[in-house]
Short mmCIF file of C-alpha atoms in Angstrom, two decimals:
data_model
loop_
_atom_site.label_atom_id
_atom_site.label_comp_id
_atom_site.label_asym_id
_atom_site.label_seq_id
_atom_site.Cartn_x
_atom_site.Cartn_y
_atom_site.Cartn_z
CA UNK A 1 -200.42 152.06 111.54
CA UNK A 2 -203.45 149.88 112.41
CA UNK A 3 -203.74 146.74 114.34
CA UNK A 4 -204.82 143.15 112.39
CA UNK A 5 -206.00 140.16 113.40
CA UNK A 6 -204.56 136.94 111.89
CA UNK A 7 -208.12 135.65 111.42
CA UNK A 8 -210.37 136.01 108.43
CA UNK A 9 -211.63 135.27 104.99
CA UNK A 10 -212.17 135.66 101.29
CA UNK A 11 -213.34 134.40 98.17
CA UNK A 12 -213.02 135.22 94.73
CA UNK A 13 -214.24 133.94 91.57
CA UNK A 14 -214.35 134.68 87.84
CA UNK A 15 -214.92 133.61 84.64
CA UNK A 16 -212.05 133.25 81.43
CA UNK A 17 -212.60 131.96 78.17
CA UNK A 18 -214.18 128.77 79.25
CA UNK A 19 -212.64 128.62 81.94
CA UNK A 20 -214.74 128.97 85.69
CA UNK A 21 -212.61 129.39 89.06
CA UNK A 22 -213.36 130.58 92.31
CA UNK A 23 -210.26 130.98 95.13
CA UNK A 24 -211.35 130.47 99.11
CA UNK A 25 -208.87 131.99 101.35
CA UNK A 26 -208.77 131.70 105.29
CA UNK A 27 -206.26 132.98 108.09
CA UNK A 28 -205.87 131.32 111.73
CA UNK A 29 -202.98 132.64 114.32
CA UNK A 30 -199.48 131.70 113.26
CA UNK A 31 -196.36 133.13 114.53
CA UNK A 32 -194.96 133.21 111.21
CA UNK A 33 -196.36 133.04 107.66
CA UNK A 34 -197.53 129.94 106.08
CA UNK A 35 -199.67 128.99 103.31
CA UNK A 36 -200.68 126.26 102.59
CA UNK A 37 -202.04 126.22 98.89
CA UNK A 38 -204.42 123.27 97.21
CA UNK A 39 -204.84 123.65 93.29
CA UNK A 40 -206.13 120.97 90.54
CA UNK A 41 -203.66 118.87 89.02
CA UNK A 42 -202.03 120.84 85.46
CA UNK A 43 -202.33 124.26 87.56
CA UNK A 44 -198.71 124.21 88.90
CA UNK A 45 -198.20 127.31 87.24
CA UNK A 46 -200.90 129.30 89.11
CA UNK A 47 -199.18 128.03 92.44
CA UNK A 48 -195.44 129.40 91.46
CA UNK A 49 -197.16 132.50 90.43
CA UNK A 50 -198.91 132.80 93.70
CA UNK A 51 -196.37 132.43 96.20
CA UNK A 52 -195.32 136.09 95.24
CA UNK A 53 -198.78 137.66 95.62
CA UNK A 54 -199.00 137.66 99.52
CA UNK A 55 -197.25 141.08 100.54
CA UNK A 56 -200.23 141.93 102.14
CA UNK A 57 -200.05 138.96 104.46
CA UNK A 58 -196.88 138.28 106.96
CA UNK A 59 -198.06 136.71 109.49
CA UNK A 60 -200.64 133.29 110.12
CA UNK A 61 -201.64 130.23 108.60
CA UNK A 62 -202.94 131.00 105.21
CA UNK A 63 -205.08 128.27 103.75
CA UNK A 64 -205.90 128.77 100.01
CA UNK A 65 -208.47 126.78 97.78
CA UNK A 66 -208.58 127.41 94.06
CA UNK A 67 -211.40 125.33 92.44
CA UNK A 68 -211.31 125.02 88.27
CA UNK A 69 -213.75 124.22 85.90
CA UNK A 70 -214.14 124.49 82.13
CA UNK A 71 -217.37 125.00 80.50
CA UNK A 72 -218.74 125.60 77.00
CA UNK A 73 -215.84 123.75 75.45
CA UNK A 74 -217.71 121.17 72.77
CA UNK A 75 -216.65 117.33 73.72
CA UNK A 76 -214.93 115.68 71.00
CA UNK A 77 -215.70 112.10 69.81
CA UNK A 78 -212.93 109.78 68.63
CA UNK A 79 -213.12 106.08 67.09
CA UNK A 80 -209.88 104.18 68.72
CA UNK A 81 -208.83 102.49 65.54
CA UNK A 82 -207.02 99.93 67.50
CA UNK A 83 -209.59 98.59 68.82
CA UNK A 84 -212.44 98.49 66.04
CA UNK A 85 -209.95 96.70 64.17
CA UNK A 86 -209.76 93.94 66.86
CA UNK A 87 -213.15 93.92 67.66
CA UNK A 88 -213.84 93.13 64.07
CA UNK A 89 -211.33 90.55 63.30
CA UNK A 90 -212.26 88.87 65.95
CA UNK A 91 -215.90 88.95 65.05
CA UNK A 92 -214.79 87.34 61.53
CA UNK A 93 -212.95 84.53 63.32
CA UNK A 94 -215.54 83.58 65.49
CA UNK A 95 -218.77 84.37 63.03
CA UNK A 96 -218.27 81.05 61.29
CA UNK A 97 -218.56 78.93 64.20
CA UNK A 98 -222.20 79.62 65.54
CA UNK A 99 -225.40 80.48 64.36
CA UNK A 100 -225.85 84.12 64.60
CA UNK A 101 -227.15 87.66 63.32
CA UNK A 102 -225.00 89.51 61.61
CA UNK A 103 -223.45 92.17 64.55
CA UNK A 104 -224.99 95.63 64.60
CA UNK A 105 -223.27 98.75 64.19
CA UNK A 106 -224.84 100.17 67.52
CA UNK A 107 -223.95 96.89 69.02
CA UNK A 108 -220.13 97.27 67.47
CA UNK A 109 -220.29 100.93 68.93
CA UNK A 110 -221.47 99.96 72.64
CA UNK A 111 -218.47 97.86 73.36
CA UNK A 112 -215.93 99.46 75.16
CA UNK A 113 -212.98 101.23 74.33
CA UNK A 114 -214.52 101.60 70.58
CA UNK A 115 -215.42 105.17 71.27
CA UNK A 116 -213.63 107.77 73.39
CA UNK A 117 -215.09 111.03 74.17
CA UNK A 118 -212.90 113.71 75.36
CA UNK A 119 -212.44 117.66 75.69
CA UNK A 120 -211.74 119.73 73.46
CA UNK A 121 -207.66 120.13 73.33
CA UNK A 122 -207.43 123.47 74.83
CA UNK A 123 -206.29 126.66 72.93
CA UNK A 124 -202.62 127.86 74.53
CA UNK A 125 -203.78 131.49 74.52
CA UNK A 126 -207.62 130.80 76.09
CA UNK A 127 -205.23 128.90 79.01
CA UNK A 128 -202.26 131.78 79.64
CA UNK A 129 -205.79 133.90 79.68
CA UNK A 130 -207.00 131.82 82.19
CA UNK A 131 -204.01 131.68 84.21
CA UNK A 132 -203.44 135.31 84.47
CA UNK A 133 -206.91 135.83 85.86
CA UNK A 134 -206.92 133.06 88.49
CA UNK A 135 -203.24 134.32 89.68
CA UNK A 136 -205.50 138.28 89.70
CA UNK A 137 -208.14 136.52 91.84
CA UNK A 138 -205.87 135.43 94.41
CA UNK A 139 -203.78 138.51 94.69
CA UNK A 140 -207.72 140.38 94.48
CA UNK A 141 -208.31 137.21 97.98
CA UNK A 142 -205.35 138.17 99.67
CA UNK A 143 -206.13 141.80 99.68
CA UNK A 144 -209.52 141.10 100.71
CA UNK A 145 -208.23 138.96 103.08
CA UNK A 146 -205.67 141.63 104.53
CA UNK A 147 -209.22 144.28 104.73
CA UNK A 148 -210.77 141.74 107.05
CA UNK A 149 -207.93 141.24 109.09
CA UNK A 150 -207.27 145.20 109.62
CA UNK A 151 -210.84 145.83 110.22
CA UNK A 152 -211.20 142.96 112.57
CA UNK A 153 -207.65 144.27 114.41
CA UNK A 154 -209.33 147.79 114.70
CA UNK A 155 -211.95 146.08 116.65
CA UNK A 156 -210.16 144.35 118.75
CA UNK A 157 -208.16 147.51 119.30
CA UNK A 158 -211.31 149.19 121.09
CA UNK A 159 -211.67 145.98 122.80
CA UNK A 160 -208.41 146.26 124.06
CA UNK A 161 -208.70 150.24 124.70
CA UNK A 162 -211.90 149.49 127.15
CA UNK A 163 -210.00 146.92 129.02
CA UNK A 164 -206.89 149.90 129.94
CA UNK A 165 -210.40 151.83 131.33
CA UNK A 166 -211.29 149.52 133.06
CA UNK A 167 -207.87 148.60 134.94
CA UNK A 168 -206.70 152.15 134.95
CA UNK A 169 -210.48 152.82 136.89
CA UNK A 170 -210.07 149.91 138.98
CA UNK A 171 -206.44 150.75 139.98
CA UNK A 172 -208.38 154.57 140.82
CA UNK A 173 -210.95 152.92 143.37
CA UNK A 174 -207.34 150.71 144.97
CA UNK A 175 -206.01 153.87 145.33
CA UNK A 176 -209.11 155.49 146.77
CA UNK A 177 -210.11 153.01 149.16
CA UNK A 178 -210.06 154.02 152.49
CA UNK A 179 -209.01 150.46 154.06
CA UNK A 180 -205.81 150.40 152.98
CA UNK A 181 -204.52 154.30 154.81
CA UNK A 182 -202.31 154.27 157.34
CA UNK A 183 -205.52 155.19 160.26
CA UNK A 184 -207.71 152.24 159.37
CA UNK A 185 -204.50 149.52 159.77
CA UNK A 186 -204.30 151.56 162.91
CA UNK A 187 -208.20 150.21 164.00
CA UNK A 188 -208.25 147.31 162.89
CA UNK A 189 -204.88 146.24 164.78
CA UNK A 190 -206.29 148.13 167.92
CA UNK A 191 -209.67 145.97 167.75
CA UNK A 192 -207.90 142.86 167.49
CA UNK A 193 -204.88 143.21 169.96
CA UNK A 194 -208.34 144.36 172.13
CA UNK A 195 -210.13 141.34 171.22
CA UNK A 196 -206.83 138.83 172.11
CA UNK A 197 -206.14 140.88 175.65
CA UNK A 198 -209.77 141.86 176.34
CA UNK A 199 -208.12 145.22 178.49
CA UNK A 200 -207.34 147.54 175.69
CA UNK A 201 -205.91 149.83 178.65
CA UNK A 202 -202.99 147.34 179.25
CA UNK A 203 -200.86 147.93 175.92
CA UNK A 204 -198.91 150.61 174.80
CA UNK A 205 -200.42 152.92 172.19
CA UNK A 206 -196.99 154.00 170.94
CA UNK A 207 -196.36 150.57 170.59
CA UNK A 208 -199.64 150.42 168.37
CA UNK A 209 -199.44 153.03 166.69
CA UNK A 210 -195.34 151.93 165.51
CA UNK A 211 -196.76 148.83 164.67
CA UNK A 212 -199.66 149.95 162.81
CA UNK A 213 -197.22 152.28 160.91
CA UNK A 214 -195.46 148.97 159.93
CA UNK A 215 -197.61 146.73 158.56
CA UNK A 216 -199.25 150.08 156.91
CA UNK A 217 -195.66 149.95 155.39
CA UNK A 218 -195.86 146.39 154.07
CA UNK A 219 -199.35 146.68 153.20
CA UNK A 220 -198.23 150.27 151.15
CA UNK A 221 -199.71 149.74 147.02
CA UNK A 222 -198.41 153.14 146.11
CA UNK A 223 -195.23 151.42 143.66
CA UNK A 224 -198.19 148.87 142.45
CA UNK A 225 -200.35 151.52 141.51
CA UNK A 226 -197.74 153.90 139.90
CA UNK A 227 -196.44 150.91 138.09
CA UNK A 228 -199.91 150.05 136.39
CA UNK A 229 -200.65 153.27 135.54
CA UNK A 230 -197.11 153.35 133.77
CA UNK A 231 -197.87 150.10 132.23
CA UNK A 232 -201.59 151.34 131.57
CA UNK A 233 -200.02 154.54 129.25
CA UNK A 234 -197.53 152.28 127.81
CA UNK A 235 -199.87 150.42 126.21
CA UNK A 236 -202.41 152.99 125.09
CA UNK A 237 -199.07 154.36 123.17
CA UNK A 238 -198.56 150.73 121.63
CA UNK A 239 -202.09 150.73 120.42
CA UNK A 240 -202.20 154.39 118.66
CA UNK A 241 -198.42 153.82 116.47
CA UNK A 242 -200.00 150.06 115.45
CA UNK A 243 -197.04 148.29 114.29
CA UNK A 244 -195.19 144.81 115.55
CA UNK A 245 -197.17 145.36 118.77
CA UNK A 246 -198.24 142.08 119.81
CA UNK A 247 -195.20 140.79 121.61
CA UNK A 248 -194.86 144.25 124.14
CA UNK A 249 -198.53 144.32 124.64
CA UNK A 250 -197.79 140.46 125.90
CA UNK A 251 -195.33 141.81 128.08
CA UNK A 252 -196.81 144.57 129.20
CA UNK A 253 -200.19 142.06 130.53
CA UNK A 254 -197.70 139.88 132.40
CA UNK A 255 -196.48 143.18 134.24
CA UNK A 256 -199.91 143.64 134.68
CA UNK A 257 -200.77 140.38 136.13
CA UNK A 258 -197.33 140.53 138.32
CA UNK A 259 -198.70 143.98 139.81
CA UNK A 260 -202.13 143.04 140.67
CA UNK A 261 -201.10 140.09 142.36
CA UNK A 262 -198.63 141.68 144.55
CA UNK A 263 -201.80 143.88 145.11
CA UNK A 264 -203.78 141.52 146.01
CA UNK A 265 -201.13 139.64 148.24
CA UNK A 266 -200.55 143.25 150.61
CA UNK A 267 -204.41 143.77 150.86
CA UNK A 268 -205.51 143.66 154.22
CA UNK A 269 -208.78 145.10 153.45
CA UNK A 270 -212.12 142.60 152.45
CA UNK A 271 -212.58 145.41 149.53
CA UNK A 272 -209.12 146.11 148.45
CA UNK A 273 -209.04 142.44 147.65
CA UNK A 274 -212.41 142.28 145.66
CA UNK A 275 -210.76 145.02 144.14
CA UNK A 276 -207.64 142.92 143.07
CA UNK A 277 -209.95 140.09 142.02
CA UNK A 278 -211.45 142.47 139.67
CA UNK A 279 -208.47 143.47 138.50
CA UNK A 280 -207.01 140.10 137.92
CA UNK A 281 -210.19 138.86 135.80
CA UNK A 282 -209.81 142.12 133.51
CA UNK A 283 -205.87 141.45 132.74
CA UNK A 284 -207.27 137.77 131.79
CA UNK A 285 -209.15 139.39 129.32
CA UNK A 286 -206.82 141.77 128.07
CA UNK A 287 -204.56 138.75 127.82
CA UNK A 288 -206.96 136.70 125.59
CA UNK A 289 -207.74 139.83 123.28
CA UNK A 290 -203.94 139.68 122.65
CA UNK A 291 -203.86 136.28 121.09
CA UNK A 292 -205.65 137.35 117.91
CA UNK A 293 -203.88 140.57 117.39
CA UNK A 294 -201.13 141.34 114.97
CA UNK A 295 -199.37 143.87 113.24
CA UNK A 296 -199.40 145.45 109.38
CA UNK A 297 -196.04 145.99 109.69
CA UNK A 298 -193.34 143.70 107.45
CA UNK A 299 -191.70 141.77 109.01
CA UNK A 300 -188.36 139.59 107.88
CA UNK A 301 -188.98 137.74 105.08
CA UNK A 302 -187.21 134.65 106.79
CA UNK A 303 -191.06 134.57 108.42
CA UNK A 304 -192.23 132.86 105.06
CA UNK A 305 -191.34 129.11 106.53
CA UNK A 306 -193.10 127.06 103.59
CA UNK A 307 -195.53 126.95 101.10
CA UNK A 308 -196.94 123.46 100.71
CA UNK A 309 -199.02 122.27 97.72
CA UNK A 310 -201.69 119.69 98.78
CA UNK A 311 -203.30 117.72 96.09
#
């Protein structure tokens, strides 16, 4: 089962009846799922239906736009009765008073709230139309959504793959590095203990060489080695089943960054330590890599927390 990413994004659009829509769909991390959906006012029913079309999703911050218009539909032109009639009584009342022209019909037209233009009441059928293809279009954004996501995850699955080379090649050149045997502790106590007497002759090299065999034993990497190498085949399993994956591979990098600093903290050698340092730097990465990855896999419904209309 593939690795996803909780990032992405999709749009849809369409046309029904006279109806025009377009959805706009993007994903940022999340622990659990939400959406978050925003819909015109009168589309309620496109929301209900869409909280059921996200089986593809279970994990993120979904953010969902869906944008309505309707076109083609001829406006319709109404007199308000109501208010002609007042217009014009008052117009009688007042027209013996002054001196005037006799009022216009354009001018008895122009005044407001005479004439109201509106839209065409909408046919029942052309809407339930509608509404079935905009609920299509999001279930058609949230699949395309989901694509992104798993081809983005597949990505960041190499990404992740190089970074176990690189540690399990680093950890190769640790183990390979001839500062940190047993012979070279040996030296580089000798030199100093000659440096601090100036008469090598005047200490014991049994002594030395017991002492050099102890801090070769403190300074011993073997276990941190075996232990990233462990964690290093662990983790190349994780990627290759997919699944709820995130969370071990998390644990598994803080083993990592436990063992390299416990490296780094034995090294008595200038290049075991760059060595470490290296080491440290590609865990970092491995770490960050981790924060966009996410699994396919279903998880408990209970991870749906809320879905929250915003007008």
């Amino acid at each position: 089962m593939a690795l996803s990413s909780m990032t992405g994004f999709a749009r849809t659009d369409g046309i029904a009846g006279a109806y025009a829509w377009g959805w706009e769909i993007k994903s940022v991390n999340g622990k659990s799922l939400e959406l978050r959906l925003r819909v015109p006012p009168g589309w309620d029913a496109v929301e209900v239906a869409a909280r059921g079309a996200t089986k593809a999703i279970v994990r993120g911050n979904v953010f969902a736009s869906l944008t309505v218009k309707r076109e083609g539909a001829a406006p319709v032109v109404r007199v308000n009765e109501s208010v002609l009639n007042a217009v014009l009584a008052t117009m009688a009342k007042i027209g013996g008073r002054i001196a005037a022209e006799p009022p216009r019909l354009d001018g008895i037209l122009g005044i407001k709230g005479v004439i109201e233009v509106a839209e065409q009441d909408e046919d029942p059928e052309e809407r339930a139309a509608a509404e079935k293809a905009i609920v299509a279009g999001f279930e058609a954004a949230i699949s395309g959504l989901a694509a992104m996501r798993r081809h983005e995850g597949h990505a960041l699955g190499g990404i992740l793959g190089q970074r176990l080379d690189e540690i399990e090649k680093l950890a190769a050149r640790a183990d390979a590095e001839p500062g940190r045997r047993p012979e070279a502790i040996k030296a580089r106590l000798a030199e100093q203990i000659a440096l601090l007497l100036d008469k090598p002759g005047r200490f014991d090299p049994d002594r030395l060489h017991q002492e050099a065999l102890l801090l070769a034993s403190k300074a011993d990497i073997r276990e941190e080695l075996d232990r990233i190498a462990a964690h290093v085949g662990q983790a190349r399993k994780l990627l290759r089943e997919g699944g709820a994956v995130g969370r071990r591979l998390d644990f598994l990098s803080q083993e990592f960054n436990r063992e390299v600093n416990t490296l780094c903290s034995k090294s008595y050698d200038v290049e075991l330590t760059t060595i470490g340092l290296e080491l440290k730097t590609v865990v970092e990465q491995f770490r960050e890599e981790l924060d966009r990855i996410r699994s396919d896999e279903a998880v408990q419904t209970t991870g749906l927390r809320a879905v929250i209309r915003v007008r």
